[in-house]
Amino acid sequence: MRDVVIAGIGQTPVGEQWELSLRNSSALAIQAARKDAGGLKPESMYVGNLLAPVASHQANLGALLTDNTNLEGIEAYSVEAGEASSAAAFRMAYLAVASGWVDVAMAVGVEKYTDRAGQDQDDPIYQILDYDYEYVQGLTPLSQAGLLFQRYLHENPSAQRDAFGAFPLIAHENAVHNPNAMFRKALRPEMYMKAGMVSEPLNMFDVAPYADGAAAILLTTPDIAKDLPHSLVRVIGSDTAIDTLAVHDRPDPLAFRAAGISLEQACHQAGILPSDVDFFELHDAFSIYAVLSLEAAGFAPRGEGWKLALGNTLTRHGDLPISTMGGLKARGFPLGATGAYQIVEAVLQLRGQAGENQIPNARLGLVQSLGGPASTAVTHVLEKMA
Amino acid sequence: METNPALNSILLKSKLPVGIIGYGVYIPRYRLPAVEVARIWKDGDTSGLPIKEKAVPGLDEDTISISIEASRNALKRALIDPTDLRAVWVGSESHPYAVKPSSTIVAEAIGCSPHVQAGDWEFACKAGTEAMVAAMGLVGSGMARYALAIGADTAQGRPGDALEYTAAAGGAAYILGPGEESLAVINATFSYVTDTPDFWRRPKQSYPEHGQRFTGDPAYFKHITEAGSHMMKEMGTQPSDYQYAIFHQPNTKFPQRVAAQLGFSKEQIKTGLLCPVIGNTYAGAAVVGLTAVLDEAKPGDRILMVSFGSGAGSDAMDITVTDKILERQGNATKTTDYIARRTEIDYATYSRLRGKLALT
Amino acid sequence: MEVPRHWRLKKQRYALVGEVCPHCDSKIFPPRDVCPYCGGEAKTQFAFSGRGQVYSFTKMTSAPTGFEQAAPYTMALVQLEEGPVVTAQLTDIGDQSIEIGMPVEMVTRKLRTDEAERGMIVYGYKFRPVMG
């Protein structure tokens, strides 16, 4: 295995991209990443996407995206791992370069959510559930998170319900200066506390908004990238782990086992401890998932992840900044494209290009994407090259 | 060749003794008080309300789900392996499918398929007793050891119509088997049937039509009194021979009046008269009354049940309770427990639960 | 319409018929092709009692396609007395308040209707507060 660096990144604003199709938005991200990488052409492309075959009646995105961006003839196909699809696609690109199979590979995350409306809009998302035993009973990802949240509060009676508000508050605060974020407005604690319940005990602000988006990352070898005008970010840890598809099949549903395992393995590969990192881009699709991810990662003991939210530990000025560009909650949650955004944002931090949101001297970043309630977890450790 | 003496009688009597080896009931949780209907349609005039309140099915309930729960309760009392059932017959006028049997779903759910007869019966409010008579034939002829007969409905009443006060949901299930295994032996049954169009529902219509006062004397009263009196005459019994009597109960008054006409006291019909508190459960009405009676009956008690189905006909059954009743009564949820499980709803909630709000 | 996929699961849905592993005796629901405890093939049918308790619950205000008419409804994780946990709706709650640990029992109800009034009615397990 050889060293792999990130040579180029590109992203489009997350939100309701009425004017942009799957073709258009992915092309913007692909072209931006290539330009950022000095025009490097990928030899293979891995597309992370969840909805297109149902929501856009479009399969074979590998052909669609390469055809549309004049990359015909290269290896290209989709990788699907629920909302962790583009994180998994990034891992495929990493492995393709690390193995020596190709010298330049691209990971693209693209999602088109807003072409549908009403009940039809969310139907394709419910594919992430166990259809026969969860969805058919009337469950949705939202209520699945509600079940876990309720259980968490039951098992940890000392947990302060309002403390969970720190996660959306931090996310919104960090999104203010992210030009690609969906919600660039800070949230006040009283707004959180007054928000209506959507799946009790989850309120409206505990839930990340689904959106359109596309982001791309170009990976190559340090040698090929050595003359680029920006700092290089190296992928020093990459791992993915699987848990049961349905929450009810887990011996301990509050233990995000796959999240813990993939993070441990990725850190092991990187030769670091989780506590060594300068920030953690985690999967805050729901406030409770941020807490469970922090606990699975070992940043807090079981049942105490919510306590991290009490001080400023998780803010940009704390010891473990999370969701530094807004996270899923405020940057927006473009489903299968989310992982690619998380990587792009981590790269901005490590290059020192995060603007107002810059974490001072950021050198090590931890990025974790989840498919469903950590049915799939993909974790990467990124390092700024000296 | 030995002949069945019943062949020379108008009574239907099986060659082999047949009885009820298990029974079960189901009544939904929700109750719509009649005053709520009056509030909406009669400017709150509550004089002459036909009942106190009626049982309304939840959004996820229908004749099939009601039949399944009643059948499971019957199996708990019958103490037999469901695969020993040879028939599942569901009588109802609100089968969820116009074409596709309710009975196959019930059979699958209670675990007695596939080696079983299955079919749906329809005879307005007497579809349940019709299924019981057929089951008696199957068991009494020796063709089968056990057969399950169900009467259940989620009855429809047009908004504002007199039926809306009473059209209710509920059902009962009976497992019939050999007389010697029975908790109550069915001594005989008798049917009285004429072509009397007092009430009907044409295909694709949501609500039934009825002949108003024509549903009374020439229909309900004529058929029940004929069936009841023929039964007693042929059996050589009198009203005083029965501890309990149960009559089809579309409202509170009709069964009281028909009981008086046949010579039964209020005391004899009290236990089985549930219409005031659960409404008219149509194909379930008489047979749910019978579960309430069996819940409290003692060995040796004799019961007369007469159903009525519009169109029109009545099935009368003469039943004697055996010693086995005592050990089975407590095996499943009792009728009074279902009646006590009660959540009152208003007309708006009722409209929603019964699908009266047009969403498309 | 997806008739075959509902049809083939009818026994599990109507009556909580799962499996018992012939190798390690674990009770399994939903049924699996391979026992999650010992890795042996699991094919022996086992009918669960339907009794259990609420492991967690949440009230849903918006519902997915096919469930709109039922909203709001309460989803739960129910721990069966034989061990497995299932995802299911709670029904017949009336004015009772739901708590974790509350005893519940299985009933067979309408889960959903495909294509509104025209489609197949899907029946399956739900749980209600234990009666009596």
Short mmCIF file of C-alpha atoms in Angstrom, two decimals, chain A residues 119-120 123 126 131-140 142-144 146-148 150-151 154-155 197-201 244 247-249 251-253, chain C residues 2 5-6 9 12-13 29-32 55-61 63-65 67-68 73 75-77 85-89 100 111-112 122 125:
data_model
loop_
_atom_site.label_atom_id
_atom_site.label_comp_id
_atom_site.label_asym_id
_atom_site.label_seq_id
_atom_site.Cartn_x
_atom_site.Cartn_y
_atom_site.Cartn_z
CA GLN A 119 -45.04 11.65 0.40
CA ASP A 120 -43.07 10.57 -2.65
CA ASP A 123 -40.01 7.27 0.14
CA TYR A 126 -36.76 4.73 3.62
CA TYR A 131 -38.14 -2.91 4.59
CA ASP A 132 -39.71 -6.20 5.67
CA TYR A 133 -39.36 -5.72 9.41
CA GLU A 134 -39.04 -1.99 10.05
CA TYR A 135 -40.55 0.06 7.25
CA VAL A 136 -43.58 -2.17 6.77
CA GLN A 137 -44.46 -1.58 10.42
CA GLY A 138 -44.54 2.17 9.76
CA LEU A 139 -41.04 3.09 10.94
CA THR A 140 -39.02 5.92 9.39
CA LEU A 142 -36.73 9.80 12.10
CA SER A 143 -38.79 7.57 14.38
CA GLN A 144 -35.93 5.11 14.57
CA GLY A 146 -36.77 8.78 18.32
CA LEU A 147 -36.76 5.21 19.66
CA LEU A 148 -33.05 5.38 20.40
CA GLN A 150 -36.23 7.65 24.25
CA ARG A 151 -34.25 4.61 25.31
CA HIS A 154 -34.53 6.01 30.04
CA GLU A 155 -31.18 4.33 30.58
CA MET A 197 -41.83 17.46 18.70
CA VAL A 198 -41.44 15.49 15.49
CA SER A 199 -40.89 12.05 16.98
CA GLU A 200 -40.93 12.43 20.70
CA PRO A 201 -38.50 13.08 22.34
CA THR A 244 -27.20 -5.10 11.91
CA VAL A 247 -31.98 -1.67 15.23
CA HIS A 248 -34.12 -4.36 16.87
CA ASP A 249 -31.55 -7.03 16.02
CA PRO A 251 -28.06 -6.73 21.63
CA ASP A 252 -27.42 -3.16 22.72
CA PRO A 253 -29.00 -0.60 20.40
CA GLU C 2 -45.81 -6.06 -4.14
CA ARG C 5 -43.14 -10.12 -0.83
CA HIS C 6 -46.00 -9.65 1.60
CA LEU C 9 -43.96 -13.34 5.09
CA GLN C 12 -44.35 -14.24 10.59
CA ARG C 13 -46.52 -11.17 10.20
CA PHE C 29 -37.33 -13.24 15.30
CA PRO C 30 -37.44 -11.97 12.62
CA PRO C 31 -36.44 -15.28 11.02
CA ARG C 32 -32.98 -15.48 9.53
CA TYR C 55 -38.20 -1.47 25.16
CA SER C 56 -38.62 1.98 23.67
CA PHE C 57 -41.32 4.02 21.95
CA THR C 58 -41.88 7.23 20.02
CA LYS C 59 -44.96 8.99 18.77
CA MET C 60 -44.79 9.82 15.07
CA THR C 61 -46.58 12.87 13.82
CA ALA C 63 -46.12 9.03 8.47
CA PRO C 64 -44.68 7.42 5.35
CA THR C 65 -46.70 6.44 2.30
CA PHE C 67 -49.53 4.94 6.74
CA GLU C 68 -50.78 8.54 6.36
CA TYR C 73 -49.16 6.66 15.78
CA MET C 75 -43.79 3.07 17.12
CA ALA C 76 -42.08 0.81 19.59
CA LEU C 77 -39.30 -1.62 20.08
CA VAL C 85 -36.78 -7.38 20.11
CA VAL C 86 -39.16 -6.41 17.31
CA THR C 87 -40.12 -3.10 15.73
CA ALA C 88 -43.88 -2.65 15.76
CA GLN C 89 -46.66 -0.17 16.28
CA ILE C 100 -40.67 1.67 28.92
CA LEU C 111 -50.62 -2.62 8.84
CA ARG C 112 -51.21 -0.76 5.64
CA VAL C 122 -51.39 -6.04 4.58
CA TYR C 125 -48.39 -7.83 14.26
#
